[in-house]
Coordinates of C-alpha atoms in Angstrom, one line a residue:
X1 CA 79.7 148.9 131.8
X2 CA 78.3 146.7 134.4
X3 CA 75.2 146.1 132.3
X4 CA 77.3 145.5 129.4
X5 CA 79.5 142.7 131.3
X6 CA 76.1 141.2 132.3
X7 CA 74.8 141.1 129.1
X8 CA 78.4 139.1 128.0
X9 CA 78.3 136.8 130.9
X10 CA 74.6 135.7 129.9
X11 CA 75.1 135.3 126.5
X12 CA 78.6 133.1 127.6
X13 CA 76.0 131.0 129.2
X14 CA 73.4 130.6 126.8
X15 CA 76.3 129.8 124.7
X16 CA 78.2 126.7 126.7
X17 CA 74.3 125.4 127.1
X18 CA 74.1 125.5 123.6
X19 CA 77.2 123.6 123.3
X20 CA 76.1 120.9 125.6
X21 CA 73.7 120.1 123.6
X22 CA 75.6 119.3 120.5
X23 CA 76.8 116.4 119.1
X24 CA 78.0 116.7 116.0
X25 CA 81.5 117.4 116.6
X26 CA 81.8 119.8 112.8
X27 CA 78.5 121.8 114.2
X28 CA 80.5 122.0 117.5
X29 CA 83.5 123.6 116.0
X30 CA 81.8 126.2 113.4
X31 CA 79.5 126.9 117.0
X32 CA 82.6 127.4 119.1
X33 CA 84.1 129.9 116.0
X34 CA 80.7 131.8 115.9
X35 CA 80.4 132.0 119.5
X36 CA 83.7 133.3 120.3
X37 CA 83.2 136.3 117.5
X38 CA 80.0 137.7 118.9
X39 CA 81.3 137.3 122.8
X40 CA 84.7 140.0 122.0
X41 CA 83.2 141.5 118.7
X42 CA 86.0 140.1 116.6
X43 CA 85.6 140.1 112.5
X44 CA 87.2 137.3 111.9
X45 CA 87.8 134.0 114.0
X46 CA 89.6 130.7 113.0
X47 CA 89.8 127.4 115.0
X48 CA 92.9 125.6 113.9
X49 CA 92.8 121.7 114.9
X50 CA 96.1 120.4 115.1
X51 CA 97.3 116.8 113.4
X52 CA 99.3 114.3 114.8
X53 CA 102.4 115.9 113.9
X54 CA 101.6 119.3 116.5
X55 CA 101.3 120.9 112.9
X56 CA 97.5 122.4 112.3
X57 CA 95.6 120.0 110.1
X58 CA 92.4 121.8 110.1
X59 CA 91.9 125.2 109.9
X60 CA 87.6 126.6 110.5
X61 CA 87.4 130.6 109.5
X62 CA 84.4 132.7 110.5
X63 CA 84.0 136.3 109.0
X64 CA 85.7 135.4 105.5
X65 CA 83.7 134.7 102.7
X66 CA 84.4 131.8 100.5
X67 CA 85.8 133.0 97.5
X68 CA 88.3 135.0 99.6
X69 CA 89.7 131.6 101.3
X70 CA 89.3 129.8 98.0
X71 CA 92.2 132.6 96.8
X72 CA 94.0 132.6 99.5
X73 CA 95.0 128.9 99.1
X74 CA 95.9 126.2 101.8
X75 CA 95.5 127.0 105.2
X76 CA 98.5 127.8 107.5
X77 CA 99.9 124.7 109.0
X78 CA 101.3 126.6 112.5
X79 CA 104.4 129.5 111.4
X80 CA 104.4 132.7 112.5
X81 CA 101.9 134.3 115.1
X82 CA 99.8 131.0 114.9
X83 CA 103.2 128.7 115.4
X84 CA 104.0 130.6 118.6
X85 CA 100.7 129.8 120.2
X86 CA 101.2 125.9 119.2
X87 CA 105.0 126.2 120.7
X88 CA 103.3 128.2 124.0
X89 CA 99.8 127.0 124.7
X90 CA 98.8 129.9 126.5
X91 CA 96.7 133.2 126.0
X92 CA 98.2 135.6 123.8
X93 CA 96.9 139.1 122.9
X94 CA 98.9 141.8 120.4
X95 CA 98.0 145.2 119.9
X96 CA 99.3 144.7 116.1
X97 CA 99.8 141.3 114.9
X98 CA 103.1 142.8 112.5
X99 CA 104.9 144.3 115.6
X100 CA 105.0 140.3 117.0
X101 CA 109.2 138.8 116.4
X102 CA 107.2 136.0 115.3
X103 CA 105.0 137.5 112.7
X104 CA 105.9 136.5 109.2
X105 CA 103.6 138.6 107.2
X106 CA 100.2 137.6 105.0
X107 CA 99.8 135.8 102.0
X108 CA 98.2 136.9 98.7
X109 CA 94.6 137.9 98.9
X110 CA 94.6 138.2 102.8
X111 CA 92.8 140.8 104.2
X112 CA 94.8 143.3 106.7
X113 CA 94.6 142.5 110.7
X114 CA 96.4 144.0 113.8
X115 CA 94.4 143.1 117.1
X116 CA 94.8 140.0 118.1
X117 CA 93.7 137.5 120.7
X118 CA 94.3 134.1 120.9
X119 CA 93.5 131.0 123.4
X120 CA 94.3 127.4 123.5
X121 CA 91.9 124.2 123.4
X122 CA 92.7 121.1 125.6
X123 CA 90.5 117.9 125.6
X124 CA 91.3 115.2 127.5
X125 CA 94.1 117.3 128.8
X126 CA 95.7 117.3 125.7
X127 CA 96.8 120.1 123.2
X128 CA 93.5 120.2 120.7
X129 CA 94.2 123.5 118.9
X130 CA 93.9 127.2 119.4
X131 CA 91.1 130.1 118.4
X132 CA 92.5 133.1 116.5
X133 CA 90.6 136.1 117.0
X134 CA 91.4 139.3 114.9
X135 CA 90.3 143.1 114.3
X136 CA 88.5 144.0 117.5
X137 CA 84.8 146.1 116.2
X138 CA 85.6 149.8 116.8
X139 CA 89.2 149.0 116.1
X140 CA 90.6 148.8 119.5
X141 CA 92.3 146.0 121.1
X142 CA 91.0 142.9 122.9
X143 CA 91.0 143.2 126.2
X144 CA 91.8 141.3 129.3
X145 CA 88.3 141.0 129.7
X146 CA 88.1 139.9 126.2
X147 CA 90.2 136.9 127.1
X148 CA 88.8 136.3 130.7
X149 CA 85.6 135.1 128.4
X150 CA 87.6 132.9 125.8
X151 CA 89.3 131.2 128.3
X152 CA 86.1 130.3 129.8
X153 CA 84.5 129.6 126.7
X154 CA 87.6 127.3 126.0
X155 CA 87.1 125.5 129.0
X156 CA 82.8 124.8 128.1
X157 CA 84.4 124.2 124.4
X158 CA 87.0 121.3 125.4
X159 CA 84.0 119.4 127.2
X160 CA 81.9 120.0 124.1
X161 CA 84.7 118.4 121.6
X162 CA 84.9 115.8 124.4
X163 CA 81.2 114.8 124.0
X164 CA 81.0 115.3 120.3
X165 CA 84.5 113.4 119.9
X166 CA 82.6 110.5 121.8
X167 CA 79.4 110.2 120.5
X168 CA 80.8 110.4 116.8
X169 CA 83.2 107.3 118.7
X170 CA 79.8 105.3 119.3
X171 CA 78.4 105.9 116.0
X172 CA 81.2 104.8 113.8
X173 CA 82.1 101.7 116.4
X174 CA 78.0 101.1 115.7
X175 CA 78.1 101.4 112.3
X176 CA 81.1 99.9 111.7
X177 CA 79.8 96.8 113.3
X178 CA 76.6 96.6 111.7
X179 CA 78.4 96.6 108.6
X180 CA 81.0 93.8 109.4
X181 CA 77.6 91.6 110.6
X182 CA 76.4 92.2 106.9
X183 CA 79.7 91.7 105.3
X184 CA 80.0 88.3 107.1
X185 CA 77.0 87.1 106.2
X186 CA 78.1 87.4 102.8
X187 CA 81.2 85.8 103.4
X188 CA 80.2 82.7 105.5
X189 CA 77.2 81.9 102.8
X190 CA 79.9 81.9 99.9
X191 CA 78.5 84.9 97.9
X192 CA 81.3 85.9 95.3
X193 CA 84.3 87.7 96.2
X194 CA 83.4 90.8 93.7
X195 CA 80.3 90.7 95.9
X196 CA 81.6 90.8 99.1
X197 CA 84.8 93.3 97.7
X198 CA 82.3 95.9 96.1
X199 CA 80.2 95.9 99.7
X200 CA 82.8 96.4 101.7
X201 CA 84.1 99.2 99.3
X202 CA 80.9 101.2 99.7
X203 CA 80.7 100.4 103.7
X204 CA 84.1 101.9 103.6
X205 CA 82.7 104.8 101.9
X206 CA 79.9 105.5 104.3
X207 CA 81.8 105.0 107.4
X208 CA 85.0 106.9 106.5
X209 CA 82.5 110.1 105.1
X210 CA 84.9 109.1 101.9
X211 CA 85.0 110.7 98.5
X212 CA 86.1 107.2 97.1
X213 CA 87.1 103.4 98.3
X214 CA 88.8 101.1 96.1
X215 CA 90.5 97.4 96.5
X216 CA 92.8 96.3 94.3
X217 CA 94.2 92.6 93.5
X218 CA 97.1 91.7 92.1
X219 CA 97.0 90.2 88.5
X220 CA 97.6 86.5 88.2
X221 CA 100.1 87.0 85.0
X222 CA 101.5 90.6 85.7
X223 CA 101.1 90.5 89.5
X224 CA 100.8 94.1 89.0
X225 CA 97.5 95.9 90.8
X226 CA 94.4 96.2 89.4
X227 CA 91.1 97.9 90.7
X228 CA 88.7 95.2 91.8
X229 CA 86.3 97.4 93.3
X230 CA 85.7 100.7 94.0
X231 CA 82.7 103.3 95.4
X232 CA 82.2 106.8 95.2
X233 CA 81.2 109.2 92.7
X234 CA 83.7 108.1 89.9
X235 CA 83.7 104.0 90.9
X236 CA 83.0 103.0 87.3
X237 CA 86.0 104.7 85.7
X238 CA 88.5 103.5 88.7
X239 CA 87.6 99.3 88.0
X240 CA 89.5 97.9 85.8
X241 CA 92.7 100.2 86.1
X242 CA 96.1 98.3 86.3
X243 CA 97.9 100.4 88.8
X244 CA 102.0 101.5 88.5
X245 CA 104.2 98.4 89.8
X246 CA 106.4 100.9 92.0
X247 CA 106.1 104.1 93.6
X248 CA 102.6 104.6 94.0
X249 CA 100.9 104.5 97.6
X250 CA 99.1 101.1 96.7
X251 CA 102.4 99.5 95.5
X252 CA 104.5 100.2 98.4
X253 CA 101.9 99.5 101.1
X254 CA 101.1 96.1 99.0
X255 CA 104.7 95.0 99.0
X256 CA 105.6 96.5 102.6
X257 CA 102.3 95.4 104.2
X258 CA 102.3 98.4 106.4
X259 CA 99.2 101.3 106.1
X260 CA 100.0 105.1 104.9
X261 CA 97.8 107.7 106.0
X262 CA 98.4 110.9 104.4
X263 CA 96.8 114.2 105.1
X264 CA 97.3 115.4 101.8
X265 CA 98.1 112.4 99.0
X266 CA 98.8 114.9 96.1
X267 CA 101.8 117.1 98.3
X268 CA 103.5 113.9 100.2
X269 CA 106.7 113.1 98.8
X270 CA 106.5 109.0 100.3
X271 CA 104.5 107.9 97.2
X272 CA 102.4 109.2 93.9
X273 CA 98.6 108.7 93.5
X274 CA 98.4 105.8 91.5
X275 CA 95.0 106.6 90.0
X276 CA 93.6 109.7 88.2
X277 CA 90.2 111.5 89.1
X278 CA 88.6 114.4 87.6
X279 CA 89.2 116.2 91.2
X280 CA 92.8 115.9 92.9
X281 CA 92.7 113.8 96.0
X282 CA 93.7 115.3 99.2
X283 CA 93.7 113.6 102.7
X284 CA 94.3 109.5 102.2
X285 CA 94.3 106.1 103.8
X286 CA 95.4 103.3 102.0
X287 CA 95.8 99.6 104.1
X288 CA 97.2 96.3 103.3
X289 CA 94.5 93.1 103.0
X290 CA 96.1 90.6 105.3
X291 CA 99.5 90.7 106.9
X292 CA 103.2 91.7 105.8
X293 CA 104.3 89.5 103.7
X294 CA 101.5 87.6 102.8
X295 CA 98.7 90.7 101.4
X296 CA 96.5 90.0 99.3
X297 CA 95.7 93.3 98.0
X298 CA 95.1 96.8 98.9
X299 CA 92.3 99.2 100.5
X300 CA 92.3 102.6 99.6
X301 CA 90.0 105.5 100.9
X302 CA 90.0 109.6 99.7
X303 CA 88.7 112.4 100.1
X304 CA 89.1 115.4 98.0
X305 CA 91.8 117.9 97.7
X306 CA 90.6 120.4 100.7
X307 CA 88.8 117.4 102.7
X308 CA 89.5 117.1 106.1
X309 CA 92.6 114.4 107.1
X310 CA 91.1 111.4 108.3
X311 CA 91.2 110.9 112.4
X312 CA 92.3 108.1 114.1
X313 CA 89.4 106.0 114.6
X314 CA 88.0 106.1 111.4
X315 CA 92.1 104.7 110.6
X316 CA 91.0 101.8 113.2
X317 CA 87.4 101.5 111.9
X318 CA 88.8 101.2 108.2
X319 CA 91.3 98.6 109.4
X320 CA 88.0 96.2 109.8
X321 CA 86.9 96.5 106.9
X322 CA 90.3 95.9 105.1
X323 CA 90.7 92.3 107.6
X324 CA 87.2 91.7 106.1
X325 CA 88.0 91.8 102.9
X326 CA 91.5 89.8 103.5
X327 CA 89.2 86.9 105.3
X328 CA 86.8 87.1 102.3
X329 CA 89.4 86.2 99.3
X330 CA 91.3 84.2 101.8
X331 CA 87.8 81.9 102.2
X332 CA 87.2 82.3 98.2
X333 CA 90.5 80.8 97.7
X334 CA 89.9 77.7 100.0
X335 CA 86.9 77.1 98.6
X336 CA 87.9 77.8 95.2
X337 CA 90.7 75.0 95.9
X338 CA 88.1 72.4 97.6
X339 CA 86.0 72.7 94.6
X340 CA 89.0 72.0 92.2
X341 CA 89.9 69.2 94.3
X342 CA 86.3 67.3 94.6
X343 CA 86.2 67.9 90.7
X344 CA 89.6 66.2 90.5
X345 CA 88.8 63.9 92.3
X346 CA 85.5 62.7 90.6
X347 CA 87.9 62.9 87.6
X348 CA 89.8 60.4 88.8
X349 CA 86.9 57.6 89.7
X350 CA 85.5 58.2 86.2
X351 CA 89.1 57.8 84.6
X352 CA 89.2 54.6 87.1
X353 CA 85.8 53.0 86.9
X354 CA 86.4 53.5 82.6
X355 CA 90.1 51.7 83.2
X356 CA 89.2 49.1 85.5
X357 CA 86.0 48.2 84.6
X358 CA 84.7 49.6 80.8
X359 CA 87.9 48.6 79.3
X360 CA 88.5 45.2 80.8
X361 CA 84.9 44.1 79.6
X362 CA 85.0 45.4 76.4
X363 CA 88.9 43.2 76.3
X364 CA 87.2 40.2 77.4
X365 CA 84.4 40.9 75.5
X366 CA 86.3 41.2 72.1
X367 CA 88.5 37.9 73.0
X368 CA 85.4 36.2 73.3
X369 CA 83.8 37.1 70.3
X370 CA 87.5 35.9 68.6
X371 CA 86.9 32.4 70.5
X372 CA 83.2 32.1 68.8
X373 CA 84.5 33.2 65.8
X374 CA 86.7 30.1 65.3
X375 CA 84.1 28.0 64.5
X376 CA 81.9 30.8 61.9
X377 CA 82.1 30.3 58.0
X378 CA 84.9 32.9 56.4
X379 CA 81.9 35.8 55.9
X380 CA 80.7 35.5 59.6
X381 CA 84.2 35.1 60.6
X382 CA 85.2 38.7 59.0
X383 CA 82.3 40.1 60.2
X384 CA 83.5 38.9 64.0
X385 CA 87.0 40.7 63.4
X386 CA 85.1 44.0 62.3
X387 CA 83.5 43.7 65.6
X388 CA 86.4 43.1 67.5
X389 CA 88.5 46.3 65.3
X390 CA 85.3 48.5 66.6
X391 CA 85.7 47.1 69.9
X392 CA 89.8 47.8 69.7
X393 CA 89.1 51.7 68.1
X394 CA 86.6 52.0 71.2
X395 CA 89.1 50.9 74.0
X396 CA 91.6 53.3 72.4
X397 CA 89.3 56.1 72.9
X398 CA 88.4 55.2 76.1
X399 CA 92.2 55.4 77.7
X400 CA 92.7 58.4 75.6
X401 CA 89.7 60.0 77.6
X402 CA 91.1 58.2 80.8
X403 CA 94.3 60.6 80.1
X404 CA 93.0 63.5 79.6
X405 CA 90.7 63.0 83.0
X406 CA 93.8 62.7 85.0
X407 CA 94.8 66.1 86.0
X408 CA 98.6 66.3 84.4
X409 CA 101.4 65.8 87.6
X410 CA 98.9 64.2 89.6
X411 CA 99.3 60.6 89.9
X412 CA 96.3 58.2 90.6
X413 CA 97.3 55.3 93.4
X414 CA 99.0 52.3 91.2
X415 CA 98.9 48.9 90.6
X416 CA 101.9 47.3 90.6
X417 CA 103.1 46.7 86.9
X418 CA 104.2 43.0 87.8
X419 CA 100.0 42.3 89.5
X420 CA 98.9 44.2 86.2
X421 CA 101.0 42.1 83.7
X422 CA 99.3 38.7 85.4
X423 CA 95.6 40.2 85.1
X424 CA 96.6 40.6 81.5
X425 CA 98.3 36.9 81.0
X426 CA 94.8 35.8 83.1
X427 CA 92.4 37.8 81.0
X428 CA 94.1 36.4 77.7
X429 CA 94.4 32.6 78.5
X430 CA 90.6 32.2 77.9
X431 CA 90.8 33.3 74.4
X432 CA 93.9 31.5 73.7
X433 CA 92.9 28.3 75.2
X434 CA 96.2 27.9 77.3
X435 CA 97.9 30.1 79.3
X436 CA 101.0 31.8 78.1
X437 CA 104.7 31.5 79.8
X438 CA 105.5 34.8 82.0
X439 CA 108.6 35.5 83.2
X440 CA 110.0 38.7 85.1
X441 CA 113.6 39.7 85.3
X442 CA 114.6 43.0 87.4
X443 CA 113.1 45.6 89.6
X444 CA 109.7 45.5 87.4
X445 CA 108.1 46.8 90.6
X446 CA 110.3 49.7 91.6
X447 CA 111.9 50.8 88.4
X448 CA 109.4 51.3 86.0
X449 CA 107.7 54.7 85.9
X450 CA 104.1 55.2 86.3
X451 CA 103.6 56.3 83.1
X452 CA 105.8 53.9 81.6
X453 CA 104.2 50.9 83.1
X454 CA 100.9 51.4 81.7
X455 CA 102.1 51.7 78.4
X456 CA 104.0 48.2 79.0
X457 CA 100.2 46.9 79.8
X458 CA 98.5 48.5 76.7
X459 CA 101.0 47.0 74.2
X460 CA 101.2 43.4 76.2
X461 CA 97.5 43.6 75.8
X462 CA 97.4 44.3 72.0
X463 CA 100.4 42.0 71.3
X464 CA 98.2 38.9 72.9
X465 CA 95.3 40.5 71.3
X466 CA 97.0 40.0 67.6
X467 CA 98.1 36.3 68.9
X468 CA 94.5 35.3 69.6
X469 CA 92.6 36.9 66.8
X470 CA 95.4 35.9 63.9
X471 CA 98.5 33.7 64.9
X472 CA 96.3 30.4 65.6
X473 CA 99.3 29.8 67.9
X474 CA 99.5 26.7 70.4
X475 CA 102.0 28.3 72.8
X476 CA 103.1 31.8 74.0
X477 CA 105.9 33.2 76.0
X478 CA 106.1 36.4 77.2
X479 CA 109.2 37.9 79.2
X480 CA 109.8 41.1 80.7
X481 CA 113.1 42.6 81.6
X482 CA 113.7 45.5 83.3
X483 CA 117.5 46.7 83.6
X484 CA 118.8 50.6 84.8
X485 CA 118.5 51.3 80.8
X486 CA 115.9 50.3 79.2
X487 CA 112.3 47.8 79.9
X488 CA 112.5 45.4 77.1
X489 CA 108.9 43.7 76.8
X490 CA 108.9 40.5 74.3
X491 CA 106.3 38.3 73.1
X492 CA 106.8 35.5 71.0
X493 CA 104.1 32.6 69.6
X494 CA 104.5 29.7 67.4
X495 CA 102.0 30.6 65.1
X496 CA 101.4 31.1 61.5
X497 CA 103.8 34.3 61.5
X498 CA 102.4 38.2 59.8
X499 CA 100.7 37.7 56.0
X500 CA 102.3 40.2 54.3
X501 CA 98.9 41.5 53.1
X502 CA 98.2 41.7 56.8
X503 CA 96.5 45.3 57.9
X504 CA 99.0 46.5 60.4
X505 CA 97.2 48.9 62.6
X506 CA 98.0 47.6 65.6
X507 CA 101.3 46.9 65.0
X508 CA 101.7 51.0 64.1
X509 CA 99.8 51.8 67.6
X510 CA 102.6 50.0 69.2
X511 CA 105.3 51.6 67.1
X512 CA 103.7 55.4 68.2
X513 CA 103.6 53.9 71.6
X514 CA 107.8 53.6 71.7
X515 CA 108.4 56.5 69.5
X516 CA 106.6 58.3 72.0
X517 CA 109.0 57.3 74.7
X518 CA 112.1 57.1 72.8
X519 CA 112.0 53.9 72.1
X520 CA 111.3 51.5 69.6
X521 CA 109.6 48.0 68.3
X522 CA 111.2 45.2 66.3
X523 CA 108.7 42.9 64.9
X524 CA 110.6 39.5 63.6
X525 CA 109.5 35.7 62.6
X526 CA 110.3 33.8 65.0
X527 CA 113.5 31.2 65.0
X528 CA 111.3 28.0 63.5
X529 CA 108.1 29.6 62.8
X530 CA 105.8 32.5 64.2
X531 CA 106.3 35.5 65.7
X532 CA 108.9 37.8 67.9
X533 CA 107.8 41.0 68.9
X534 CA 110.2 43.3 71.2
X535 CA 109.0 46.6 72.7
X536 CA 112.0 48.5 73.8
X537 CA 112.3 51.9 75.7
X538 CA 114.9 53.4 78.0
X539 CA 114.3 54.6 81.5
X540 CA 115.8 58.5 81.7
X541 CA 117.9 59.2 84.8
X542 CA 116.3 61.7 87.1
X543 CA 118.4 65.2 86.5
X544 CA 118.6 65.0 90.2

């Protein structure tokens, strides 16, 4: 007997060395089951790690083959004889498991067991779980040396987890940083968002020890989710799925803002999956990108049905990677909105340099060619007003390109309408050979809209335009009123009045122009002789 107790107490030894040396807290665990089973002679052994909730999240067998736990189905979660050493963390050993007030039978497929002997684990001075040892070899009962050597082996075991516990805290905090300097990178040199999405997705999938990683975005039109990314084994059919708009895990923790960690997705009656794989997810994490109420999207991260729930720090480290990808698309959007911006803006010094300086040449450039072509025969003469109709067709073109530069509901700085109407009365006078009476009547500055205004210039233009190159007029008056109804431009010459032959082109451009804005043009001779034209249109009251 004395030999025999030797012989245990040695191989207890060799055993918590063997422990110290590990790392790998999974090794550790199966090593602690193994190692308890050949120090009492027990057929089977199970280390049950408990969860957050006290319930048993894990559950390691030794002694059972496979196929036997595969029919047995999910692992206890803590009733019966395994419950009562959760509820009283101390050693526990039964002659018969069934003769226990606690016992609650076997399920299906389970293999019979009466000896029992059972001890707690504590790491850190906290509750870590408990080894189950059953059917003592010989079929006798455990005994109190039997436990003497489990609680010992418990105590070697609980520094074991410790280490393991912190050197897989170092790697993943090492990892995890070397993958947020890579991710950054990416990020502060402007790479693409899908980029920078799909590497975060499969640095997810690494450091998590995932089945798969997926961000979704919400849709611009639907706003509803759709897979942006994703990594694992079945990445390529998850992008592209538009996920439920309620009720899923994605959905609520996109609107709410607020992680879920599930140990078992498929049984947890918060939420449904909101994608389909060809293998049922299990243990899950899915975390908002950015805060409550302004995310931008989602991170999810699985395992498969079976998998082991995901700890603590591998929540934290996969909280990282989810601010990551929030500061990525929050970076793509400012730079996606300072490159709309410069391009507006060099849409708005080409629309200006073609108003202010292309078509104010190509004006004085026409009326000059008008001037010169006074003093032409009648065939050089026409061939001057062709000119000066290209030259008109080619101004039109211009401020139609000029529109559509301007970005609609963005308003270039503006001239006032009452500075632009002199440049126009200035710019003619050369052509006309004297300079035509202005005058001004109402709040032309303040109540004339923008888009109003420049219509006002564009017809004033034209109508001096038809004076100079037709009318042969020796006087012009020009008067614009402005009232709370209506702008009421008017220009009227003493010339030789409309043939009625006359190509009217112009006259119909300024017609459009009114229709356009409700409005409308009266073209009349004048009281004695030339011409009256009036350019009416009414100013809308704002709805506010």
């Amino acid at each position: 007997m004395a030999e025999h107790a030797r012989e245990r107490d040695e191989l207890l030894l060799d055993a918590l060395a063997d422990l110290g040396r590990g790392l790998d807290l999974e090794a550790t665990l199966n090593q602690i089951s193994a190692i308890a089973a050949r120090l009492v002679g027990a057929r089977y052994v199970a280390l049950g790690v408990l969860g957050d909730d006290g319930h048993i999240a894990r559950f390691l067998t030794v002694g059972m083959p496979a196929a036997q736990v595969r029919a047995i189905g999910a692992h206890p979660t803590g009733r019966g004889i395994l419950g009562e050493l959760i509820r009283h963390p101390v050693p526990l050993r039964l002659h018969d498991l069934a003769e226990h007030p606690a016992s609650v039978g076997f399920p299906a497929h389970h293999p019979p067991m009466r000896s029992f002997v059972g001890v707690p684990l504590r790491v850190r001075g906290a509750a870590f779980g408990n080894l189950y040892l059953t059917e003592k070899d010989g079929g006798g009962d455990f005994t109190e040396d039997d436990q003497r050597l489990l609680e010992a082996l418990a105590v070697g075991a609980s520094v074991a987890i410790e280490n393991a516990h912190l050197y897989e805290e170092s790697r993943l905090r090492e990892q995890s940083a070397r993958a947020n300097d890579e991710i950054l990178r990416q990020v502060l040199v402007g790479h693409a968002p899908e980029d920078v999405l799909a590497l975060i997705a499969d640095h997810a999938l690494q450091a998590a020890d995932a089945d798969m990683t997926l961000i979704a975005l919400p849709d611009p039109e639907s706003r509803r989710l759709v897979v942006r990314s994703a990594a694992g084994l079945e990445a390529k059919r998850l992008v592209g799925v538009m996920l439920p708009p309620a009720g899923s895990f994605s959905s609520t923790v996109f609107q709410s803002g607020i992680l879920i960690v599930s140990p078992d997705a498929a049984a947890d009656e918060r939420a449904q999956l909101s994608f389909r794989l060809r293998r049922e997810i299990g243990p899950l994490v899915v975390l908002p990108l950015g805060e409550p109420g302004s995310t931008r999207g989602v991170l999810a991260v699985g395992r498969y049905g079976g998998g082991d729930p995901f700890e603590p720090l591998v929540v934290e480290a996969l909280q990282g990677f989810a601010a990551q990808a929030a500061v990525a698309l929050e970076l793509a959007e400012h730079r996606a909105d300072a490159e709309r911006f410069a391009v507006q803006r060099d849409r708005e010094r080409i629309a200006r340099d073609l108003h202010d300086l292309a078509v104010q040449r190509l004006f004085a450039t026409g009326l000059s060619l008008l001037a010169a072509g006074r003093d032409l025969d009648p065939e050089h003469a026409r061939q001057i007003d062709h000119a000066v109709d290209e030259i008109d067709e080619t101004i039109a073109l211009i401020r139609t390109t000029v529109h559509r530069l301007q970005p609609r509901g963005v308003s270039s700085p503006q001239v006032s309408l009452r500075s632009s109407v002199f440049a126009e009365i200035d710019t003619a006078t050369g052509p006309l050979g004297y300079t035509p009476r202005l005058q001004f009547d109402g709040p032309v500055d303040t109540a004339v809209p923008p888009d109003v205004a420049e219509h006002v210039v564009a017809v004033l233009r034209e109508a001096l335009s038809n004076v100079a190159r037709h009318a042969h007029a020796r006087t012009v008056s020009v008067r614009l009123a402005v009232s709370s109804d209506d702008v009421v431009l008017t220009v009227v010459d003493d010339g030789d009045g409309i043939p009625e032959d006359a190509h009217l082109s112009g006259l119909d451009n300024l017609a459009r122009r009114a229709a356009d804005l409700g409005g409308s043009l009266g073209v009349d001779p004048g009281t004695t002789n030339g011409t009256r034209l009036e350019w009416r249109v009414p100013l809308l009251e704002d709805d506010a």
